[in-house]
PDB file of C-alpha atoms in Angstrom:
ATOM      1  CA  MET H 927       0.000   0.000   0.000  1.00 56.00           C
ATOM      2  CA  ILE H 928       2.903   2.352   0.716  1.00 57.00           C
ATOM      3  CA  ARG H 929       4.957   1.963  -2.463  1.00 61.00           C
ATOM      4  CA  PRO H 930       2.330   3.325  -4.930  1.00 59.00           C
ATOM      5  CA  LEU H 931       1.795   6.382  -2.711  1.00 70.00           C
ATOM      6  CA  LYS H 932       5.427   7.402  -2.961  1.00 63.00           C
ATOM      7  CA  GLY H 933       4.552   8.705  -6.413  1.00 66.00           C
ATOM      8  CA  LEU H 934       2.521  11.446  -4.701  1.00 73.00           C
ATOM      9  CA  ILE H 935       5.514  12.911  -2.884  1.00 70.00           C
ATOM     10  CA  ASP H 936       6.734  16.228  -4.322  1.00 73.00           C
ATOM     11  CA  VAL H 937       4.313  15.863  -7.241  1.00 78.00           C
ATOM     12  CA  PRO H 938       1.814  18.718  -7.833  1.00 85.00           C
ATOM     13  CA  LEU H 939      -1.724  17.343  -7.853  1.00 92.00           C
ATOM     14  CA  PRO H 940      -4.707  19.015  -9.537  1.00 95.00           C
ATOM     15  CA  LEU H 941      -7.266  21.018  -7.597  1.00 97.00           C
ATOM     16  CA  ILE H 942     -10.940  20.818  -8.558  1.00 98.00           C
ATOM     17  CA  LYS H 943     -12.304  24.204  -9.576  1.00 98.00           C
ATOM     18  CA  THR H 944     -15.209  25.810  -7.749  1.00 98.00           C
ATOM     19  CA  PRO H 945     -18.438  25.412  -9.746  1.00 97.00           C
ATOM     20  CA  PRO H 946     -20.810  28.358 -10.320  1.00 97.00           C
ATOM     21  CA  LEU H 947     -22.174  29.076  -6.849  1.00 98.00           C
ATOM     22  CA  ALA H 948     -25.601  30.261  -8.025  1.00 97.00           C
ATOM     23  CA  GLU H 949     -26.254  26.904  -9.684  1.00 98.00           C
ATOM     24  CA  LEU H 950     -24.819  25.021  -6.717  1.00 98.00           C
ATOM     25  CA  ARG H 951     -27.153  26.910  -4.387  1.00 98.00           C
ATOM     26  CA  ARG H 952     -30.135  26.216  -6.633  1.00 97.00           C
ATOM     27  CA  GLN H 953     -29.439  22.489  -6.565  1.00 95.00           C
ATOM     28  CA  LEU H 954     -28.894  22.340  -2.812  1.00 96.00           C
ATOM     29  CA  MET H 955     -31.997  24.420  -2.094  1.00 96.00           C
ATOM     30  CA  ALA H 956     -34.097  22.092  -4.252  1.00 92.00           C
ATOM     31  CA  GLU H 957     -33.204  19.238  -1.899  1.00 92.00           C
ATOM     32  CA  PHE H 958     -32.558  21.037   1.390  1.00 94.00           C
ATOM     33  CA  GLY H 959     -34.870  24.028   1.290  1.00 93.00           C
ATOM     34  CA  TYR H 960     -35.594  23.551   4.990  1.00 94.00           C
ATOM     35  CA  ALA H 961     -31.876  24.145   5.677  1.00 96.00           C
ATOM     36  CA  ALA H 962     -31.493  27.374   3.673  1.00 96.00           C
ATOM     37  CA  ARG H 963     -29.431  28.989   6.416  1.00 97.00           C
ATOM     38  CA  VAL H 964     -26.999  26.065   6.337  1.00 98.00           C
ATOM     39  CA  VAL H 965     -26.728  26.191   2.545  1.00 98.00           C
ATOM     40  CA  ASP H 966     -25.849  29.894   2.600  1.00 98.00           C
ATOM     41  CA  PHE H 967     -23.483  29.445   5.548  1.00 98.00           C
ATOM     42  CA  VAL H 968     -21.533  26.750   3.692  1.00 97.00           C
ATOM     43  CA  LEU H 969     -21.459  28.498   0.323  1.00 98.00           C
ATOM     44  CA  SER H 970     -20.316  31.784   1.856  1.00 97.00           C
ATOM     45  CA  ASP H 971     -16.947  30.171   2.491  1.00 97.00           C
ATOM     46  CA  LEU H 972     -16.566  29.300  -1.202  1.00 98.00           C
ATOM     47  CA  VAL H 973     -17.094  32.845  -2.468  1.00 97.00           C
ATOM     48  CA  GLY H 974     -14.075  34.147  -4.348  1.00 96.00           C
ATOM     49  CA  ARG H 975     -12.209  30.841  -4.269  1.00 97.00           C
ATOM     50  CA  PRO H 976     -11.112  29.625  -7.728  1.00 98.00           C
ATOM     51  CA  THR H 977     -10.730  26.053  -6.475  1.00 98.00           C
ATOM     52  CA  VAL H 978     -12.867  24.159  -3.956  1.00 98.00           C
ATOM     53  CA  ALA H 979     -11.713  25.036  -0.447  1.00 97.00           C
ATOM     54  CA  PHE H 980     -13.537  25.819   2.770  1.00 97.00           C
ATOM     55  CA  ARG H 981     -12.758  25.860   6.457  1.00 97.00           C
ATOM     56  CA  PRO H 982     -13.606  22.779   8.578  1.00 98.00           C
ATOM     57  CA  LEU H 983     -17.379  22.568   8.957  1.00 98.00           C
ATOM     58  CA  LEU H 984     -19.396  20.953  11.761  1.00 98.00           C
ATOM     59  CA  LEU H 985     -23.101  20.242  11.207  1.00 98.00           C
ATOM     60  CA  VAL H 986     -24.925  19.846  14.522  1.00 98.00           C
ATOM     61  CA  GLY H 987     -28.460  18.558  14.942  1.00 95.00           C
ATOM     62  CA  PRO H 988     -30.686  15.674  16.024  1.00 92.00           C
ATOM     63  CA  PRO H 989     -30.462  12.361  14.151  1.00 91.00           C
ATOM     64  CA  GLY H 990     -32.520  11.918  11.000  1.00 89.00           C
ATOM     65  CA  GLY H 991     -32.389  15.527   9.815  1.00 91.00           C
ATOM     66  CA  GLY H 992     -30.196  14.840   6.807  1.00 93.00           C
ATOM     67  CA  LYS H 993     -26.767  16.047   7.970  1.00 95.00           C
ATOM     68  CA  THR H 994     -24.831  13.179   6.405  1.00 95.00           C
ATOM     69  CA  ARG H 995     -26.794  13.288   3.183  1.00 93.00           C
ATOM     70  CA  PHE H 996     -26.216  17.031   2.929  1.00 97.00           C
ATOM     71  CA  ALA H 997     -22.462  16.493   3.224  1.00 97.00           C
ATOM     72  CA  GLN H 998     -22.592  13.778   0.584  1.00 96.00           C
ATOM     73  CA  ARG H 999     -24.603  15.910  -1.844  1.00 96.00           C
ATOM     74  CA  LEU H1000     -22.283  18.849  -1.258  1.00 97.00           C
ATOM     75  CA  GLN H1001     -19.338  16.640  -2.194  1.00 98.00           C
ATOM     76  CA  GLN H1002     -21.091  15.276  -5.273  1.00 96.00           C
ATOM     77  CA  LEU H1003     -22.124  18.696  -6.546  1.00 98.00           C
ATOM     78  CA  LEU H1004     -18.668  20.135  -5.931  1.00 98.00           C
ATOM     79  CA  GLY H1005     -17.210  17.256  -7.927  1.00 98.00           C
ATOM     80  CA  ILE H1006     -14.559  16.315  -5.369  1.00 98.00           C
ATOM     81  CA  GLY H1007     -13.662  12.919  -3.956  1.00 97.00           C
ATOM     82  CA  MET H1008     -14.829  11.882  -0.489  1.00 97.00           C
ATOM     83  CA  TRP H1009     -13.510   9.684   2.298  1.00 96.00           C
ATOM     84  CA  ARG H1010     -16.081   8.806   4.968  1.00 96.00           C
ATOM     85  CA  THR H1011     -14.986   8.025   8.508  1.00 93.00           C
ATOM     86  CA  ASP H1012     -17.459   6.503  10.955  1.00 91.00           C
ATOM     87  CA  SER H1013     -16.210   8.277  14.056  1.00 91.00           C
ATOM     88  CA  SER H1014     -17.831   5.795  16.440  1.00 85.00           C
ATOM     89  CA  GLY H1015     -15.512   3.050  15.194  1.00 81.00           C
ATOM     90  CA  ALA H1016     -12.431   5.116  14.369  1.00 81.00           C
ATOM     91  CA  ASP H1017      -9.324   5.693  16.432  1.00 75.00           C
ATOM     92  CA  GLY H1018      -6.591   8.250  16.132  1.00 78.00           C
ATOM     93  CA  ALA H1019      -3.846   5.725  15.394  1.00 79.00           C
ATOM     94  CA  ALA H1020      -5.537   4.452  12.240  1.00 84.00           C
ATOM     95  CA  PHE H1021      -6.708   7.848  10.984  1.00 91.00           C
ATOM     96  CA  SER H1022      -3.332   9.525  11.443  1.00 88.00           C
ATOM     97  CA  GLY H1023      -1.389   6.613   9.918  1.00 88.00           C
ATOM     98  CA  THR H1024       0.708   3.802  11.367  1.00 81.00           C
ATOM     99  CA  ASP H1025       4.479   3.539  11.435  1.00 81.00           C
ATOM    100  CA  ARG H1026       6.201   1.788   8.544  1.00 76.00           C
ATOM    101  CA  ARG H1027       8.014  -0.504  10.995  1.00 75.00           C
ATOM    102  CA  TRP H1028       4.761  -2.356  11.579  1.00 70.00           C
ATOM    103  CA  ALA H1029       3.374  -5.012   9.258  1.00 68.00           C
ATOM    104  CA  THR H1030       0.093  -3.090   9.267  1.00 72.00           C
ATOM    105  CA  ALA H1031       1.754   0.176   8.217  1.00 79.00           C
ATOM    106  CA  GLN H1032      -0.729   2.489   6.528  1.00 85.00           C
ATOM    107  CA  PRO H1033      -0.570   6.169   5.529  1.00 89.00           C
ATOM    108  CA  CYS H1034      -2.954   8.649   7.103  1.00 92.00           C
ATOM    109  CA  HIS H1035      -6.518   8.592   5.811  1.00 94.00           C
ATOM    110  CA  PRO H1036      -6.453  12.054   4.182  1.00 95.00           C
ATOM    111  CA  LEU H1037      -3.486  10.956   2.063  1.00 94.00           C
ATOM    112  CA  LEU H1038      -5.290   7.740   1.115  1.00 93.00           C
ATOM    113  CA  ALA H1039      -8.290   9.850   0.111  1.00 95.00           C
ATOM    114  CA  ILE H1040      -6.101  12.026  -2.112  1.00 94.00           C
ATOM    115  CA  ALA H1041      -4.504   8.976  -3.722  1.00 91.00           C
ATOM    116  CA  ARG H1042      -7.893   7.458  -4.469  1.00 91.00           C
ATOM    117  CA  ALA H1043      -9.387  10.660  -5.888  1.00 93.00           C
ATOM    118  CA  GLY H1044      -6.358  11.826  -7.848  1.00 91.00           C
ATOM    119  CA  HIS H1045      -6.724  15.427  -6.681  1.00 95.00           C
ATOM    120  CA  ALA H1046      -5.681  17.301  -3.560  1.00 96.00           C
ATOM    121  CA  ASN H1047      -8.901  19.005  -2.402  1.00 97.00           C
ATOM    122  CA  VAL H1048     -10.857  15.937  -1.323  1.00 98.00           C
ATOM    123  CA  LEU H1049     -13.566  15.987   1.356  1.00 98.00           C
ATOM    124  CA  ILE H1050     -13.192  14.015   4.583  1.00 98.00           C
ATOM    125  CA  LEU H1051     -16.576  13.286   6.179  1.00 98.00           C
ATOM    126  CA  LEU H1052     -16.272  12.696   9.924  1.00 97.00           C
ATOM    127  CA  ASP H1053     -19.661  11.174  10.606  1.00 95.00           C
ATOM    128  CA  GLU H1054     -21.082  11.277  14.153  1.00 95.00           C
ATOM    129  CA  LEU H1055     -17.999  12.915  15.614  1.00 95.00           C
ATOM    130  CA  ASP H1056     -19.648  13.114  19.022  1.00 93.00           C
ATOM    131  CA  LYS H1057     -19.615   9.293  19.204  1.00 91.00           C
ATOM    132  CA  ALA H1058     -15.835   8.979  18.846  1.00 88.00           C
ATOM    133  CA  ALA H1059     -14.205   6.893  21.575  1.00 78.00           C
ATOM    134  CA  ILE H1060     -12.739   8.850  24.466  1.00 76.00           C
ATOM    135  CA  GLY H1061     -10.262   6.137  25.546  1.00 64.00           C
ATOM    136  CA  ARG H1062      -6.590   6.674  24.770  1.00 59.00           C
ATOM    137  CA  ASP H1063      -5.581   3.044  24.130  1.00 58.00           C
ATOM    138  CA  HIS H1064      -5.183   3.581  20.383  1.00 56.00           C
ATOM    139  CA  GLY H1065      -5.107   7.360  20.377  1.00 67.00           C
ATOM    140  CA  ARG H1066      -8.197   9.546  20.463  1.00 83.00           C
ATOM    141  CA  LEU H1067      -9.619  10.672  17.149  1.00 90.00           C
ATOM    142  CA  PHE H1068     -10.290  14.036  18.837  1.00 88.00           C
ATOM    143  CA  ASP H1069      -6.582  14.561  19.474  1.00 89.00           C
ATOM    144  CA  CYS H1070      -5.210  13.437  16.127  1.00 90.00           C
ATOM    145  CA  LEU H1071      -7.613  15.668  14.184  1.00 94.00           C
ATOM    146  CA  LEU H1072      -6.042  18.826  15.588  1.00 93.00           C
ATOM    147  CA  GLY H1073      -2.989  18.482  13.362  1.00 92.00           C
ATOM    148  CA  PHE H1074      -5.081  17.937  10.253  1.00 96.00           C
ATOM    149  CA  LEU H1075      -7.528  20.787  10.856  1.00 96.00           C
ATOM    150  CA  ASP H1076      -4.807  23.385  11.384  1.00 94.00           C
ATOM    151  CA  ILE H1077      -3.685  24.549   7.939  1.00 93.00           C
ATOM    152  CA  ASP H1078      -0.095  25.239   9.013  1.00 94.00           C
ATOM    153  CA  SER H1079       0.291  21.759  10.495  1.00 94.00           C
ATOM    154  CA  ALA H1080      -1.467  20.130   7.550  1.00 96.00           C
ATOM    155  CA  ARG H1081       0.915  21.829   5.126  1.00 94.00           C
ATOM    156  CA  GLN H1082       3.756  19.666   6.471  1.00 94.00           C
ATOM    157  CA  TYR H1083       2.124  16.616   8.001  1.00 94.00           C
ATOM    158  CA  PRO H1084       4.701  13.969   9.052  1.00 93.00           C
ATOM    159  CA  ASP H1085       3.159  10.788   7.680  1.00 90.00           C
ATOM    160  CA  PRO H1086       4.395   7.856   9.823  1.00 88.00           C
ATOM    161  CA  ALA H1087       4.128   5.271   7.064  1.00 86.00           C
ATOM    162  CA  LEU H1088       5.922   7.240   4.363  1.00 86.00           C
ATOM    163  CA  GLN H1089       8.415   8.695   6.851  1.00 86.00           C
ATOM    164  CA  THR H1090       8.238  12.099   5.183  1.00 86.00           C
ATOM    165  CA  THR H1091       6.110  15.230   5.301  1.00 90.00           C
ATOM    166  CA  VAL H1092       3.113  15.547   2.998  1.00 91.00           C
ATOM    167  CA  ASP H1093       1.045  18.611   2.083  1.00 93.00           C
ATOM    168  CA  LEU H1094      -2.569  18.096   3.167  1.00 96.00           C
ATOM    169  CA  ARG H1095      -3.607  21.753   3.404  1.00 96.00           C
ATOM    170  CA  HIS H1096      -6.137  21.501   0.560  1.00 97.00           C
ATOM    171  CA  VAL H1097      -8.220  18.756   2.210  1.00 98.00           C
ATOM    172  CA  CYS H1098     -11.756  19.854   3.196  1.00 98.00           C
ATOM    173  CA  TYR H1099     -13.404  18.530   6.369  1.00 98.00           C
ATOM    174  CA  VAL H1100     -17.089  18.170   7.203  1.00 98.00           C
ATOM    175  CA  ALA H1101     -18.146  16.629  10.513  1.00 98.00           C
ATOM    176  CA  THR H1102     -21.601  15.751  11.787  1.00 97.00           C
ATOM    177  CA  ALA H1103     -22.711  15.498  15.405  1.00 97.00           C
ATOM    178  CA  ASN H1104     -25.957  15.146  17.300  1.00 95.00           C
ATOM    179  CA  PHE H1105     -24.495  17.056  20.251  1.00 93.00           C
ATOM    180  CA  ILE H1106     -21.287  18.981  20.888  1.00 94.00           C
ATOM    181  CA  ASP H1107     -21.234  18.928  24.703  1.00 92.00           C
ATOM    182  CA  ASN H1108     -18.571  16.214  24.819  1.00 89.00           C
ATOM    183  CA  LEU H1109     -16.319  17.642  22.108  1.00 93.00           C
ATOM    184  CA  PRO H1110     -13.074  19.177  23.416  1.00 93.00           C
ATOM    185  CA  SER H1111     -12.801  22.956  23.135  1.00 94.00           C
ATOM    186  CA  PRO H1112      -9.548  22.865  21.106  1.00 94.00           C
ATOM    187  CA  LEU H1113     -11.338  20.717  18.525  1.00 95.00           C
ATOM    188  CA  LEU H1114     -14.472  22.872  18.428  1.00 96.00           C
ATOM    189  CA  ASP H1115     -12.347  25.971  17.963  1.00 96.00           C
ATOM    190  CA  ARG H1116     -11.097  24.600  14.652  1.00 96.00           C
ATOM    191  CA  PHE H1117     -14.585  24.174  13.187  1.00 97.00           C
ATOM    192  CA  ARG H1118     -17.205  26.557  11.891  1.00 97.00           C
ATOM    193  CA  HIS H1119     -20.330  24.985  13.346  1.00 95.00           C
ATOM    194  CA  ILE H1120     -23.983  25.512  12.570  1.00 97.00           C
ATOM    195  CA  VAL H1121     -27.231  23.850  13.627  1.00 97.00           C
ATOM    196  CA  PHE H1122     -28.747  21.635  10.949  1.00 97.00           C
ATOM    197  CA  PRO H1123     -32.559  21.735  11.330  1.00 94.00           C
ATOM    198  CA  LYS H1124     -35.130  19.028  10.853  1.00 92.00           C
ATOM    199  CA  PRO H1125     -37.768  19.583   8.174  1.00 90.00           C
ATOM    200  CA  SER H1126     -41.385  20.334   9.044  1.00 89.00           C
ATOM    201  CA  GLU H1127     -44.536  18.937   7.464  1.00 89.00           C
ATOM    202  CA  ALA H1128     -44.609  22.051   5.262  1.00 90.00           C
ATOM    203  CA  ASP H1129     -41.495  20.679   3.535  1.00 90.00           C
ATOM    204  CA  LEU H1130     -43.110  17.358   2.592  1.00 90.00           C
ATOM    205  CA  GLN H1131     -43.993  18.205  -1.015  1.00 88.00           C
ATOM    206  CA  ALA H1132     -40.445  19.349  -1.734  1.00 88.00           C
ATOM    207  CA  LEU H1133     -38.882  16.353   0.011  1.00 90.00           C
ATOM    208  CA  LEU H1134     -40.937  13.563  -1.564  1.00 90.00           C
ATOM    209  CA  PRO H1135     -39.414  13.698  -5.084  1.00 87.00           C
ATOM    210  CA  VAL H1136     -35.933  13.762  -3.555  1.00 86.00           C
ATOM    211  CA  VAL H1137     -36.635  10.780  -1.304  1.00 88.00           C
ATOM    212  CA  VAL H1138     -38.180   8.779  -4.158  1.00 88.00           C
ATOM    213  CA  THR H1139     -35.206   9.528  -6.410  1.00 85.00           C
ATOM    214  CA  ASP H1140     -32.760   8.425  -3.703  1.00 83.00           C
ATOM    215  CA  LEU H1141     -34.654   5.202  -3.070  1.00 85.00           C
ATOM    216  CA  LEU H1142     -34.812   4.283  -6.734  1.00 82.00           C
ATOM    217  CA  ARG H1143     -31.142   5.096  -7.238  1.00 78.00           C
ATOM    218  CA  ASP H1144     -30.166   2.910  -4.283  1.00 78.00           C
ATOM    219  CA  GLN H1145     -32.205   0.078  -5.783  1.00 75.00           C
ATOM    220  CA  GLY H1146     -30.610   0.539  -9.194  1.00 71.00           C
ATOM    221  CA  MET H1147     -33.879   1.583 -10.825  1.00 70.00           C
ATOM    222  CA  ASP H1148     -34.469   4.283 -13.446  1.00 62.00           C
ATOM    223  CA  GLN H1149     -36.944   6.894 -12.215  1.00 65.00           C
ATOM    224  CA  ARG H1150     -38.182   7.450 -15.762  1.00 60.00           C
ATOM    225  CA  TRP H1151     -39.911   4.064 -15.609  1.00 55.00           C
ATOM    226  CA  ILE H1152     -41.659   4.726 -12.303  1.00 67.00           C
ATOM    227  CA  ASP H1153     -44.826   6.788 -11.895  1.00 71.00           C
ATOM    228  CA  GLY H1154     -44.721   9.541  -9.304  1.00 76.00           C
ATOM    229  CA  LEU H1155     -46.597   9.235  -6.026  1.00 84.00           C
ATOM    230  CA  THR H1156     -50.362   9.536  -6.388  1.00 86.00           C
ATOM    231  CA  LEU H1157     -52.442  11.954  -4.344  1.00 89.00           C
ATOM    232  CA  THR H1158     -53.700   9.023  -2.269  1.00 89.00           C
ATOM    233  CA  GLU H1159     -50.171   7.792  -1.582  1.00 90.00           C
ATOM    234  CA  THR H1160     -49.002  11.291  -0.713  1.00 89.00           C
ATOM    235  CA  ALA H1161     -51.929  11.767   1.666  1.00 91.00           C
ATOM    236  CA  ALA H1162     -51.148   8.460   3.380  1.00 90.00           C
ATOM    237  CA  ILE H1163     -47.540   9.501   3.896  1.00 90.00           C
ATOM    238  CA  ALA H1164     -48.576  12.950   5.152  1.00 90.00           C
ATOM    239  CA  HIS H1165     -50.891  11.297   7.686  1.00 87.00           C
ATOM    240  CA  HIS H1166     -47.982   9.406   9.248  1.00 90.00           C
ATOM    241  CA  TRP H1167     -45.227  12.015   8.864  1.00 90.00           C
ATOM    242  CA  ARG H1168     -45.670  15.389  10.518  1.00 86.00           C
ATOM    243  CA  GLY H1169     -42.131  16.603  10.081  1.00 86.00           C
ATOM    244  CA  GLY H1170     -38.931  15.532  11.765  1.00 85.00           C
ATOM    245  CA  SER H1171     -36.775  12.642  10.658  1.00 86.00           C
ATOM    246  CA  VAL H1172     -36.035  12.365   6.937  1.00 88.00           C
ATOM    247  CA  ARG H1173     -34.947   8.802   7.671  1.00 88.00           C
ATOM    248  CA  ARG H1174     -38.456   7.975   8.877  1.00 91.00           C
ATOM    249  CA  LEU H1175     -39.966   9.664   5.818  1.00 91.00           C
ATOM    250  CA  ARG H1176     -37.777   7.497   3.621  1.00 89.00           C
ATOM    251  CA  ARG H1177     -39.073   4.354   5.362  1.00 91.00           C
ATOM    252  CA  LEU H1178     -42.677   5.457   4.805  1.00 93.00           C
ATOM    253  CA  VAL H1179     -42.062   6.096   1.099  1.00 90.00           C
ATOM    254  CA  GLU H1180     -40.369   2.717   0.832  1.00 90.00           C
ATOM    255  CA  ILE H1181     -43.423   1.025   2.350  1.00 91.00           C
ATOM    256  CA  VAL H1182     -45.767   2.814  -0.061  1.00 89.00           C
ATOM    257  CA  LEU H1183     -43.708   1.818  -3.101  1.00 85.00           C
ATOM    258  CA  ARG H1184     -43.461  -1.762  -1.870  1.00 84.00           C
ATOM    259  CA  GLN H1185     -47.224  -1.944  -1.419  1.00 83.00           C
ATOM    260  CA  ARG H1186     -47.658  -0.567  -4.923  1.00 78.00           C
ATOM    261  CA  ASP H1187     -45.382  -3.290  -6.317  1.00 65.00           C
ATOM    262  CA  GLY H1188     -47.246  -5.945  -4.352  1.00 61.00           C
ATOM    263  CA  HIS H1189     -50.592  -4.712  -5.635  1.00 55.00           C
ATOM    264  CA  ALA H1190     -49.347  -4.683  -9.238  1.00 50.00           C
ATOM    265  CA  SER H1191     -47.946  -8.211  -9.032  1.00 52.00           C
ATOM    266  CA  SER H1192     -51.249  -9.570  -7.719  1.00 52.00           C
ATOM    267  CA  HIS H1193     -53.083  -8.449 -10.866  1.00 49.00           C
TER     268      HIS H1193
END
């Protein structure tokens, strides 16, 4: 794993250019209209930047509101690669890289993300950061992140596997958390954080096409061959969803579509 990455050392890598922000905002608002303040907060950091770059971002809010999906759609629309870290199962030793003296030697995750994407301004998604382990047996994720989130440290990060410094200053970070009470102050100070709201029942009509599209895409189906939700189906969903979790809304839509398939196959 180490040998191929040596080709990245002292080699200029491309940076993905910032897309037109007006179009990016239009696309994000079509899917996350209930989080307009978040959309504008995020995009404000891209203004005037020729290539994709923004300060570390922390999305805070109750589960089910769409924080992770927002980060994923942001990455997709920006056209940059992404590396997702499940913070609840991650430790600092693995994320920051392991020494080349060990048989399990591995470069730090941001460098692996760059190698996989082929460009320097990748996005690292730190999902559920508030659930990261607090034990120090294998190094706390909280502690190791400090060196990556500080641009001066990231510019010359000493990768333990490659035994040389690497330039990680162009990496973008987005973290999600349900709560921030347990996050250390030095870590919080390195993030711009904003509350990510849950949608209300007034957002249902805008959310339904997005949820249906996501479901069909996950199932490998072409939306062009599927009829949209009927008024009866929409009313049934509205009866059981009065705002809140997008995850629960997705389950309701899935049930409706499954019942539709079952009804069709019985005729």
